[in-house]
Amino acid sequence: SGEVGELLVRIKKGHILSDKTRRFVFDAMYQQNYSKGIPLGCTGCRTANKSGELSGVSHDAGVVTHGPNSYVLVVMSQGGTFEQISDITKLVDSRYSN
């Protein structure tokens, strides 16, 4: 998960992609219509995330923007659920949104 988080940070800061490509990546991630995982756990946030689900595995990774603050959140679980990822997001956001 550290590598995924580092990748998102580097993309967000414009360190590895051109501005045009970076905007394309984030526009695609912002346009997802999934209301589970990170987006569900952070009401009032703008989330650029990508989730994944296989048998017994739930993942979500993204950049969360809440007001003037933004942060990268990556949750990879084996046996976890998107409801648990939402709960983790609520805890993290309560820390970073203050």
PDB file of N, CA and C in Angstrom:
ATOM      1  N   SER A   1       0.819  -1.201   0.000  1.00  0.00           N
ATOM      2  CA  SER A   1       0.000   0.000   0.000  1.00  0.00           C
ATOM      3  C   SER A   1       0.859   1.260   0.000  1.00  0.00           C
ATOM      4  N   GLY A   2       2.077   1.168   0.518  1.00  0.00           N
ATOM      5  CA  GLY A   2       2.968   2.318   0.526  1.00  0.00           C
ATOM      6  C   GLY A   2       3.304   2.791  -0.871  1.00  0.00           C
ATOM      7  N   GLU A   3       3.493   1.840  -1.780  1.00  0.00           N
ATOM      8  CA  GLU A   3       3.814   2.203  -3.156  1.00  0.00           C
ATOM      9  C   GLU A   3       2.643   2.895  -3.835  1.00  0.00           C
ATOM     10  N   VAL A   4       1.436   2.435  -3.572  1.00  0.00           N
ATOM     11  CA  VAL A   4       0.249   3.053  -4.160  1.00  0.00           C
ATOM     12  C   VAL A   4       0.102   4.476  -3.628  1.00  0.00           C
ATOM     13  N   GLY A   5       0.271   4.642  -2.335  1.00  0.00           N
ATOM     14  CA  GLY A   5       0.189   5.968  -1.734  1.00  0.00           C
ATOM     15  C   GLY A   5       1.241   6.910  -2.299  1.00  0.00           C
ATOM     16  N   GLU A   6       2.465   6.431  -2.421  1.00  0.00           N
ATOM     17  CA  GLU A   6       3.544   7.251  -2.980  1.00  0.00           C
ATOM     18  C   GLU A   6       3.239   7.642  -4.418  1.00  0.00           C
ATOM     19  N   LEU A   7       2.704   6.716  -5.198  1.00  0.00           N
ATOM     20  CA  LEU A   7       2.332   7.012  -6.575  1.00  0.00           C
ATOM     21  C   LEU A   7       1.288   8.127  -6.629  1.00  0.00           C
ATOM     22  N   LEU A   8       0.261   8.035  -5.788  1.00  0.00           N
ATOM     23  CA  LEU A   8      -0.778   9.063  -5.763  1.00  0.00           C
ATOM     24  C   LEU A   8      -0.224  10.419  -5.345  1.00  0.00           C
ATOM     25  N   VAL A   9       0.664  10.433  -4.361  1.00  0.00           N
ATOM     26  CA  VAL A   9       1.281  11.690  -3.924  1.00  0.00           C
ATOM     27  C   VAL A   9       2.078  12.300  -5.075  1.00  0.00           C
ATOM     28  N   ARG A  10       2.860  11.486  -5.754  1.00  0.00           N
ATOM     29  CA  ARG A  10       3.693  11.988  -6.860  1.00  0.00           C
ATOM     30  C   ARG A  10       2.838  12.491  -8.023  1.00  0.00           C
ATOM     31  N   ILE A  11       1.730  11.818  -8.302  1.00  0.00           N
ATOM     32  CA  ILE A  11       0.828  12.292  -9.350  1.00  0.00           C
ATOM     33  C   ILE A  11       0.189  13.609  -8.915  1.00  0.00           C
ATOM     34  N   LYS A  12      -0.322  13.668  -7.700  1.00  0.00           N
ATOM     35  CA  LYS A  12      -0.988  14.868  -7.179  1.00  0.00           C
ATOM     36  C   LYS A  12      -0.064  16.082  -7.221  1.00  0.00           C
ATOM     37  N   LYS A  13       1.190  15.890  -6.868  1.00  0.00           N
ATOM     38  CA  LYS A  13       2.145  16.996  -6.837  1.00  0.00           C
ATOM     39  C   LYS A  13       2.735  17.319  -8.202  1.00  0.00           C
ATOM     40  N   GLY A  14       2.376  16.542  -9.226  1.00  0.00           N
ATOM     41  CA  GLY A  14       2.855  16.800 -10.571  1.00  0.00           C
ATOM     42  C   GLY A  14       4.294  16.388 -10.808  1.00  0.00           C
ATOM     43  N   HIS A  15       4.784  15.430 -10.023  1.00  0.00           N
ATOM     44  CA  HIS A  15       6.176  15.004 -10.140  1.00  0.00           C
ATOM     45  C   HIS A  15       6.427  13.986 -11.246  1.00  0.00           C
ATOM     46  N   ILE A  16       5.390  13.269 -11.692  1.00  0.00           N
ATOM     47  CA  ILE A  16       5.670  12.196 -12.649  1.00  0.00           C
ATOM     48  C   ILE A  16       4.851  12.256 -13.938  1.00  0.00           C
ATOM     49  N   LEU A  17       3.860  13.106 -14.019  1.00  0.00           N
ATOM     50  CA  LEU A  17       3.050  13.199 -15.232  1.00  0.00           C
ATOM     51  C   LEU A  17       2.973  14.645 -15.690  1.00  0.00           C
ATOM     52  N   SER A  18       2.728  14.844 -16.959  1.00  0.00           N
ATOM     53  CA  SER A  18       2.489  16.202 -17.455  1.00  0.00           C
ATOM     54  C   SER A  18       1.173  16.704 -16.852  1.00  0.00           C
ATOM     55  N   ASP A  19       0.971  18.012 -16.855  1.00  0.00           N
ATOM     56  CA  ASP A  19      -0.263  18.572 -16.303  1.00  0.00           C
ATOM     57  C   ASP A  19      -1.500  18.024 -17.013  1.00  0.00           C
ATOM     58  N   LYS A  20      -1.411  17.902 -18.328  1.00  0.00           N
ATOM     59  CA  LYS A  20      -2.551  17.395 -19.106  1.00  0.00           C
ATOM     60  C   LYS A  20      -2.877  15.951 -18.715  1.00  0.00           C
ATOM     61  N   THR A  21      -1.865  15.121 -18.590  1.00  0.00           N
ATOM     62  CA  THR A  21      -2.078  13.720 -18.225  1.00  0.00           C
ATOM     63  C   THR A  21      -2.574  13.608 -16.794  1.00  0.00           C
ATOM     64  N   ARG A  22      -2.011  14.413 -15.912  1.00  0.00           N
ATOM     65  CA  ARG A  22      -2.444  14.409 -14.506  1.00  0.00           C
ATOM     66  C   ARG A  22      -3.922  14.785 -14.409  1.00  0.00           C
ATOM     67  N   ARG A  23      -4.334  15.805 -15.133  1.00  0.00           N
ATOM     68  CA  ARG A  23      -5.750  16.196 -15.114  1.00  0.00           C
ATOM     69  C   ARG A  23      -6.636  15.073 -15.646  1.00  0.00           C
ATOM     70  N   PHE A  24      -6.173  14.392 -16.703  1.00  0.00           N
ATOM     71  CA  PHE A  24      -6.924  13.274 -17.269  1.00  0.00           C
ATOM     72  C   PHE A  24      -7.124  12.165 -16.220  1.00  0.00           C
ATOM     73  N   VAL A  25      -6.048  11.812 -15.520  1.00  0.00           N
ATOM     74  CA  VAL A  25      -6.113  10.760 -14.498  1.00  0.00           C
ATOM     75  C   VAL A  25      -7.088  11.156 -13.390  1.00  0.00           C
ATOM     76  N   PHE A  26      -6.952  12.376 -12.869  1.00  0.00           N
ATOM     77  CA  PHE A  26      -7.827  12.786 -11.770  1.00  0.00           C
ATOM     78  C   PHE A  26      -9.267  12.970 -12.222  1.00  0.00           C
ATOM     79  N   ASP A  27      -9.487  13.496 -13.427  1.00  0.00           N
ATOM     80  CA  ASP A  27     -10.859  13.608 -13.929  1.00  0.00           C
ATOM     81  C   ASP A  27     -11.527  12.244 -13.991  1.00  0.00           C
ATOM     82  N   ALA A  28     -10.794  11.237 -14.449  1.00  0.00           N
ATOM     83  CA  ALA A  28     -11.347   9.879 -14.515  1.00  0.00           C
ATOM     84  C   ALA A  28     -11.664   9.353 -13.118  1.00  0.00           C
ATOM     85  N   MET A  29     -10.783   9.615 -12.175  1.00  0.00           N
ATOM     86  CA  MET A  29     -11.012   9.129 -10.809  1.00  0.00           C
ATOM     87  C   MET A  29     -12.153   9.888 -10.120  1.00  0.00           C
ATOM     88  N   TYR A  30     -12.295  11.193 -10.390  1.00  0.00           N
ATOM     89  CA  TYR A  30     -13.389  11.975  -9.799  1.00  0.00           C
ATOM     90  C   TYR A  30     -14.746  11.558 -10.352  1.00  0.00           C
ATOM     91  N   GLN A  31     -14.790  11.058 -11.577  1.00  0.00           N
ATOM     92  CA  GLN A  31     -16.059  10.744 -12.229  1.00  0.00           C
ATOM     93  C   GLN A  31     -16.618   9.377 -11.876  1.00  0.00           C
ATOM     94  N   GLN A  32     -15.931   8.612 -11.053  1.00  0.00           N
ATOM     95  CA  GLN A  32     -16.471   7.309 -10.666  1.00  0.00           C
ATOM     96  C   GLN A  32     -17.749   7.512  -9.858  1.00  0.00           C
ATOM     97  N   ASN A  33     -18.688   6.636 -10.040  1.00  0.00           N
ATOM     98  CA  ASN A  33     -19.988   6.776  -9.381  1.00  0.00           C
ATOM     99  C   ASN A  33     -20.191   5.754  -8.271  1.00  0.00           C
ATOM    100  N   TYR A  34     -19.126   5.342  -7.630  1.00  0.00           N
ATOM    101  CA  TYR A  34     -19.241   4.371  -6.547  1.00  0.00           C
ATOM    102  C   TYR A  34     -19.412   5.113  -5.233  1.00  0.00           C
ATOM    103  N   SER A  35     -20.448   4.781  -4.506  1.00  0.00           N
ATOM    104  CA  SER A  35     -20.671   5.437  -3.219  1.00  0.00           C
ATOM    105  C   SER A  35     -20.395   4.448  -2.088  1.00  0.00           C
ATOM    106  N   LYS A  36     -19.205   3.860  -2.141  1.00  0.00           N
ATOM    107  CA  LYS A  36     -18.797   2.953  -1.089  1.00  0.00           C
ATOM    108  C   LYS A  36     -17.336   3.240  -0.780  1.00  0.00           C
ATOM    109  N   GLY A  37     -16.835   2.669   0.282  1.00  0.00           N
ATOM    110  CA  GLY A  37     -15.438   2.865   0.628  1.00  0.00           C
ATOM    111  C   GLY A  37     -15.133   4.294   1.013  1.00  0.00           C
ATOM    112  N   ILE A  38     -14.068   4.847   0.453  1.00  0.00           N
ATOM    113  CA  ILE A  38     -13.615   6.191   0.815  1.00  0.00           C
ATOM    114  C   ILE A  38     -14.696   7.252   0.606  1.00  0.00           C
ATOM    115  N   PRO A  39     -15.368   7.332  -0.558  1.00  0.00           N
ATOM    116  CA  PRO A  39     -16.368   8.391  -0.736  1.00  0.00           C
ATOM    117  C   PRO A  39     -17.500   8.343   0.284  1.00  0.00           C
ATOM    118  N   LEU A  40     -17.932   7.168   0.662  1.00  0.00           N
ATOM    119  CA  LEU A  40     -19.021   7.041   1.631  1.00  0.00           C
ATOM    120  C   LEU A  40     -18.576   7.477   3.023  1.00  0.00           C
ATOM    121  N   GLY A  41     -17.310   7.288   3.331  1.00  0.00           N
ATOM    122  CA  GLY A  41     -16.805   7.635   4.661  1.00  0.00           C
ATOM    123  C   GLY A  41     -16.483   9.095   4.851  1.00  0.00           C
ATOM    124  N   CYS A  42     -16.552   9.867   3.794  1.00  0.00           N
ATOM    125  CA  CYS A  42     -16.178  11.270   3.904  1.00  0.00           C
ATOM    126  C   CYS A  42     -17.208  12.139   3.207  1.00  0.00           C
ATOM    127  N   THR A  43     -18.287  12.419   3.897  1.00  0.00           N
ATOM    128  CA  THR A  43     -19.299  13.298   3.331  1.00  0.00           C
ATOM    129  C   THR A  43     -18.744  14.722   3.336  1.00  0.00           C
ATOM    130  N   GLY A  44     -19.030  15.447   2.299  1.00  0.00           N
ATOM    131  CA  GLY A  44     -18.507  16.797   2.177  1.00  0.00           C
ATOM    132  C   GLY A  44     -17.104  16.843   1.608  1.00  0.00           C
ATOM    133  N   CYS A  45     -16.586  15.705   1.202  1.00  0.00           N
ATOM    134  CA  CYS A  45     -15.248  15.625   0.625  1.00  0.00           C
ATOM    135  C   CYS A  45     -15.349  15.432  -0.879  1.00  0.00           C
ATOM    136  N   ARG A  46     -14.283  15.799  -1.543  1.00  0.00           N
ATOM    137  CA  ARG A  46     -14.124  15.455  -2.950  1.00  0.00           C
ATOM    138  C   ARG A  46     -13.094  14.338  -2.987  1.00  0.00           C
ATOM    139  N   THR A  47     -13.446  13.233  -3.608  1.00  0.00           N
ATOM    140  CA  THR A  47     -12.543  12.083  -3.610  1.00  0.00           C
ATOM    141  C   THR A  47     -12.218  11.666  -5.037  1.00  0.00           C
ATOM    142  N   ALA A  48     -10.942  11.460  -5.267  1.00  0.00           N
ATOM    143  CA  ALA A  48     -10.450  10.891  -6.530  1.00  0.00           C
ATOM    144  C   ALA A  48      -9.892   9.536  -6.140  1.00  0.00           C
ATOM    145  N   ASN A  49     -10.685   8.507  -6.332  1.00  0.00           N
ATOM    146  CA  ASN A  49     -10.270   7.198  -5.820  1.00  0.00           C
ATOM    147  C   ASN A  49     -10.499   6.090  -6.827  1.00  0.00           C
ATOM    148  N   LYS A  50      -9.851   4.996  -6.552  1.00  0.00           N
ATOM    149  CA  LYS A  50     -10.021   3.772  -7.337  1.00  0.00           C
ATOM    150  C   LYS A  50     -10.165   2.627  -6.359  1.00  0.00           C
ATOM    151  N   SER A  51     -11.286   1.946  -6.436  1.00  0.00           N
ATOM    152  CA  SER A  51     -11.523   0.809  -5.554  1.00  0.00           C
ATOM    153  C   SER A  51     -11.383  -0.482  -6.346  1.00  0.00           C
ATOM    154  N   GLY A  52     -11.187  -1.560  -5.618  1.00  0.00           N
ATOM    155  CA  GLY A  52     -11.093  -2.868  -6.229  1.00  0.00           C
ATOM    156  C   GLY A  52     -11.659  -3.917  -5.303  1.00  0.00           C
ATOM    157  N   GLU A  53     -12.265  -4.919  -5.891  1.00  0.00           N
ATOM    158  CA  GLU A  53     -12.893  -5.959  -5.088  1.00  0.00           C
ATOM    159  C   GLU A  53     -12.736  -7.297  -5.799  1.00  0.00           C
ATOM    160  N   LEU A  54     -12.189  -8.236  -5.074  1.00  0.00           N
ATOM    161  CA  LEU A  54     -12.109  -9.622  -5.527  1.00  0.00           C
ATOM    162  C   LEU A  54     -12.677 -10.473  -4.402  1.00  0.00           C
ATOM    163  N   SER A  55     -12.758 -11.737  -4.597  1.00  0.00           N
ATOM    164  CA  SER A  55     -13.289 -12.623  -3.580  1.00  0.00           C
ATOM    165  C   SER A  55     -12.504 -12.477  -2.273  1.00  0.00           C
ATOM    166  N   GLY A  56     -13.133 -11.896  -1.267  1.00  0.00           N
ATOM    167  CA  GLY A  56     -12.523 -11.768   0.052  1.00  0.00           C
ATOM    168  C   GLY A  56     -11.511 -10.645   0.194  1.00  0.00           C
ATOM    169  N   VAL A  57     -11.373  -9.801  -0.831  1.00  0.00           N
ATOM    170  CA  VAL A  57     -10.395  -8.717  -0.796  1.00  0.00           C
ATOM    171  C   VAL A  57     -11.080  -7.424  -1.228  1.00  0.00           C
ATOM    172  N   SER A  58     -10.925  -6.370  -0.422  1.00  0.00           N
ATOM    173  CA  SER A  58     -11.465  -5.056  -0.759  1.00  0.00           C
ATOM    174  C   SER A  58     -10.353  -4.028  -0.621  1.00  0.00           C
ATOM    175  N   HIS A  59     -10.191  -3.197  -1.652  1.00  0.00           N
ATOM    176  CA  HIS A  59      -9.161  -2.161  -1.647  1.00  0.00           C
ATOM    177  C   HIS A  59      -9.783  -0.838  -2.069  1.00  0.00           C
ATOM    178  N   ASP A  60      -9.225   0.247  -1.571  1.00  0.00           N
ATOM    179  CA  ASP A  60      -9.604   1.569  -2.034  1.00  0.00           C
ATOM    180  C   ASP A  60      -8.414   2.483  -1.813  1.00  0.00           C
ATOM    181  N   ALA A  61      -8.135   3.313  -2.779  1.00  0.00           N
ATOM    182  CA  ALA A  61      -7.017   4.247  -2.692  1.00  0.00           C
ATOM    183  C   ALA A  61      -7.409   5.526  -3.397  1.00  0.00           C
ATOM    184  N   GLY A  62      -7.045   6.655  -2.799  1.00  0.00           N
ATOM    185  CA  GLY A  62      -7.380   7.902  -3.463  1.00  0.00           C
ATOM    186  C   GLY A  62      -6.844   9.121  -2.754  1.00  0.00           C
ATOM    187  N   VAL A  63      -7.115  10.248  -3.400  1.00  0.00           N
ATOM    188  CA  VAL A  63      -6.802  11.551  -2.830  1.00  0.00           C
ATOM    189  C   VAL A  63      -8.121  12.134  -2.339  1.00  0.00           C
ATOM    190  N   VAL A  64      -8.152  12.532  -1.088  1.00  0.00           N
ATOM    191  CA  VAL A  64      -9.346  13.087  -0.465  1.00  0.00           C
ATOM    192  C   VAL A  64      -9.104  14.571  -0.228  1.00  0.00           C
ATOM    193  N   THR A  65     -10.042  15.398  -0.663  1.00  0.00           N
ATOM    194  CA  THR A  65      -9.956  16.830  -0.409  1.00  0.00           C
ATOM    195  C   THR A  65     -11.162  17.223   0.425  1.00  0.00           C
ATOM    196  N   HIS A  66     -10.880  17.805   1.581  1.00  0.00           N
ATOM    197  CA  HIS A  66     -11.928  18.258   2.498  1.00  0.00           C
ATOM    198  C   HIS A  66     -11.604  19.701   2.844  1.00  0.00           C
ATOM    199  N   GLY A  67     -12.343  20.613   2.231  1.00  0.00           N
ATOM    200  CA  GLY A  67     -12.043  22.030   2.413  1.00  0.00           C
ATOM    201  C   GLY A  67     -10.649  22.331   1.888  1.00  0.00           C
ATOM    202  N   PRO A  68      -9.839  23.012   2.703  1.00  0.00           N
ATOM    203  CA  PRO A  68      -8.486  23.362   2.248  1.00  0.00           C
ATOM    204  C   PRO A  68      -7.482  22.221   2.404  1.00  0.00           C
ATOM    205  N   ASN A  69      -7.877  21.148   3.040  1.00  0.00           N
ATOM    206  CA  ASN A  69      -6.960  20.041   3.313  1.00  0.00           C
ATOM    207  C   ASN A  69      -7.133  18.920   2.299  1.00  0.00           C
ATOM    208  N   SER A  70      -6.025  18.285   1.933  1.00  0.00           N
ATOM    209  CA  SER A  70      -6.102  17.084   1.119  1.00  0.00           C
ATOM    210  C   SER A  70      -5.067  16.090   1.624  1.00  0.00           C
ATOM    211  N   TYR A  71      -5.388  14.826   1.422  1.00  0.00           N
ATOM    212  CA  TYR A  71      -4.503  13.759   1.867  1.00  0.00           C
ATOM    213  C   TYR A  71      -4.741  12.528   1.014  1.00  0.00           C
ATOM    214  N   VAL A  72      -3.763  11.636   1.018  1.00  0.00           N
ATOM    215  CA  VAL A  72      -3.860  10.370   0.316  1.00  0.00           C
ATOM    216  C   VAL A  72      -4.237   9.300   1.326  1.00  0.00           C
ATOM    217  N   LEU A  73      -5.191   8.473   0.958  1.00  0.00           N
ATOM    218  CA  LEU A  73      -5.621   7.373   1.814  1.00  0.00           C
ATOM    219  C   LEU A  73      -5.613   6.090   0.991  1.00  0.00           C
ATOM    220  N   VAL A  74      -4.943   5.064   1.503  1.00  0.00           N
ATOM    221  CA  VAL A  74      -4.894   3.761   0.847  1.00  0.00           C
ATOM    222  C   VAL A  74      -5.271   2.711   1.887  1.00  0.00           C
ATOM    223  N   VAL A  75      -6.296   1.920   1.580  1.00  0.00           N
ATOM    224  CA  VAL A  75      -6.712   0.830   2.463  1.00  0.00           C
ATOM    225  C   VAL A  75      -6.777  -0.431   1.618  1.00  0.00           C
ATOM    226  N   MET A  76      -5.972  -1.405   1.999  1.00  0.00           N
ATOM    227  CA  MET A  76      -5.981  -2.707   1.320  1.00  0.00           C
ATOM    228  C   MET A  76      -6.266  -3.757   2.384  1.00  0.00           C
ATOM    229  N   SER A  77      -7.253  -4.572   2.119  1.00  0.00           N
ATOM    230  CA  SER A  77      -7.650  -5.531   3.152  1.00  0.00           C
ATOM    231  C   SER A  77      -7.902  -6.900   2.557  1.00  0.00           C
ATOM    232  N   GLN A  78      -7.633  -7.868   3.352  1.00  0.00           N
ATOM    233  CA  GLN A  78      -8.017  -9.233   3.011  1.00  0.00           C
ATOM    234  C   GLN A  78      -9.072  -9.617   4.038  1.00  0.00           C
ATOM    235  N   GLY A  79     -10.264  -9.907   3.566  1.00  0.00           N
ATOM    236  CA  GLY A  79     -11.362 -10.228   4.474  1.00  0.00           C
ATOM    237  C   GLY A  79     -12.107  -9.002   4.959  1.00  0.00           C
ATOM    238  N   GLY A  80     -11.684  -7.825   4.529  1.00  0.00           N
ATOM    239  CA  GLY A  80     -12.351  -6.591   4.939  1.00  0.00           C
ATOM    240  C   GLY A  80     -13.502  -6.254   4.006  1.00  0.00           C
ATOM    241  N   THR A  81     -14.252  -5.234   4.396  1.00  0.00           N
ATOM    242  CA  THR A  81     -15.405  -4.804   3.611  1.00  0.00           C
ATOM    243  C   THR A  81     -15.289  -3.319   3.289  1.00  0.00           C
ATOM    244  N   PHE A  82     -16.075  -2.868   2.324  1.00  0.00           N
ATOM    245  CA  PHE A  82     -16.100  -1.445   2.005  1.00  0.00           C
ATOM    246  C   PHE A  82     -16.724  -0.639   3.138  1.00  0.00           C
ATOM    247  N   GLU A  83     -17.595  -1.245   3.911  1.00  0.00           N
ATOM    248  CA  GLU A  83     -18.137  -0.566   5.093  1.00  0.00           C
ATOM    249  C   GLU A  83     -17.009  -0.274   6.087  1.00  0.00           C
ATOM    250  N   GLN A  84     -16.109  -1.208   6.280  1.00  0.00           N
ATOM    251  CA  GLN A  84     -14.962  -0.983   7.161  1.00  0.00           C
ATOM    252  C   GLN A  84     -14.036   0.095   6.591  1.00  0.00           C
ATOM    253  N   ILE A  85     -13.858   0.106   5.282  1.00  0.00           N
ATOM    254  CA  ILE A  85     -13.051   1.151   4.656  1.00  0.00           C
ATOM    255  C   ILE A  85     -13.705   2.512   4.880  1.00  0.00           C
ATOM    256  N   SER A  86     -15.025   2.581   4.795  1.00  0.00           N
ATOM    257  CA  SER A  86     -15.743   3.830   5.083  1.00  0.00           C
ATOM    258  C   SER A  86     -15.510   4.266   6.523  1.00  0.00           C
ATOM    259  N   ASP A  87     -15.552   3.326   7.449  1.00  0.00           N
ATOM    260  CA  ASP A  87     -15.320   3.647   8.862  1.00  0.00           C
ATOM    261  C   ASP A  87     -13.902   4.171   9.079  1.00  0.00           C
ATOM    262  N   ILE A  88     -12.931   3.553   8.426  1.00  0.00           N
ATOM    263  CA  ILE A  88     -11.538   4.019   8.520  1.00  0.00           C
ATOM    264  C   ILE A  88     -11.436   5.439   7.965  1.00  0.00           C
ATOM    265  N   THR A  89     -12.105   5.674   6.850  1.00  0.00           N
ATOM    266  CA  THR A  89     -12.085   7.005   6.238  1.00  0.00           C
ATOM    267  C   THR A  89     -12.652   8.047   7.192  1.00  0.00           C
ATOM    268  N   LYS A  90     -13.750   7.725   7.870  1.00  0.00           N
ATOM    269  CA  LYS A  90     -14.335   8.662   8.848  1.00  0.00           C
ATOM    270  C   LYS A  90     -13.334   9.017   9.930  1.00  0.00           C
ATOM    271  N   LEU A  91     -12.621   8.019  10.433  1.00  0.00           N
ATOM    272  CA  LEU A  91     -11.620   8.268  11.484  1.00  0.00           C
ATOM    273  C   LEU A  91     -10.494   9.154  10.963  1.00  0.00           C
ATOM    274  N   VAL A  92      -9.970   8.832   9.795  1.00  0.00           N
ATOM    275  CA  VAL A  92      -8.874   9.596   9.230  1.00  0.00           C
ATOM    276  C   VAL A  92      -9.335  11.027   8.937  1.00  0.00           C
ATOM    277  N   ASP A  93     -10.497  11.170   8.333  1.00  0.00           N
ATOM    278  CA  ASP A  93     -10.969  12.504   7.982  1.00  0.00           C
ATOM    279  C   ASP A  93     -11.231  13.365   9.213  1.00  0.00           C
ATOM    280  N   SER A  94     -11.713  12.756  10.290  1.00  0.00           N
ATOM    281  CA  SER A  94     -11.936  13.543  11.506  1.00  0.00           C
ATOM    282  C   SER A  94     -10.628  14.113  12.036  1.00  0.00           C
ATOM    283  N   ARG A  95      -9.540  13.429  11.774  1.00  0.00           N
ATOM    284  CA  ARG A  95      -8.211  13.901  12.187  1.00  0.00           C
ATOM    285  C   ARG A  95      -7.698  15.026  11.281  1.00  0.00           C
ATOM    286  N   TYR A  96      -7.870  14.858   9.961  1.00  0.00           N
ATOM    287  CA  TYR A  96      -7.286  15.794   9.019  1.00  0.00           C
ATOM    288  C   TYR A  96      -8.173  16.964   8.643  1.00  0.00           C
ATOM    289  N   SER A  97      -9.450  16.914   8.945  1.00  0.00           N
ATOM    290  CA  SER A  97     -10.326  18.004   8.560  1.00  0.00           C
ATOM    291  C   SER A  97     -10.373  19.115   9.597  1.00  0.00           C
ATOM    292  N   ASN A  98      -9.764  18.908  10.738  1.00  0.00           N
ATOM    293  CA  ASN A  98      -9.760  19.950  11.787  1.00  0.00           C
ATOM    294  C   ASN A  98      -8.613  20.909  11.617  1.00  0.00           C
TER     295      ASN A  98
END
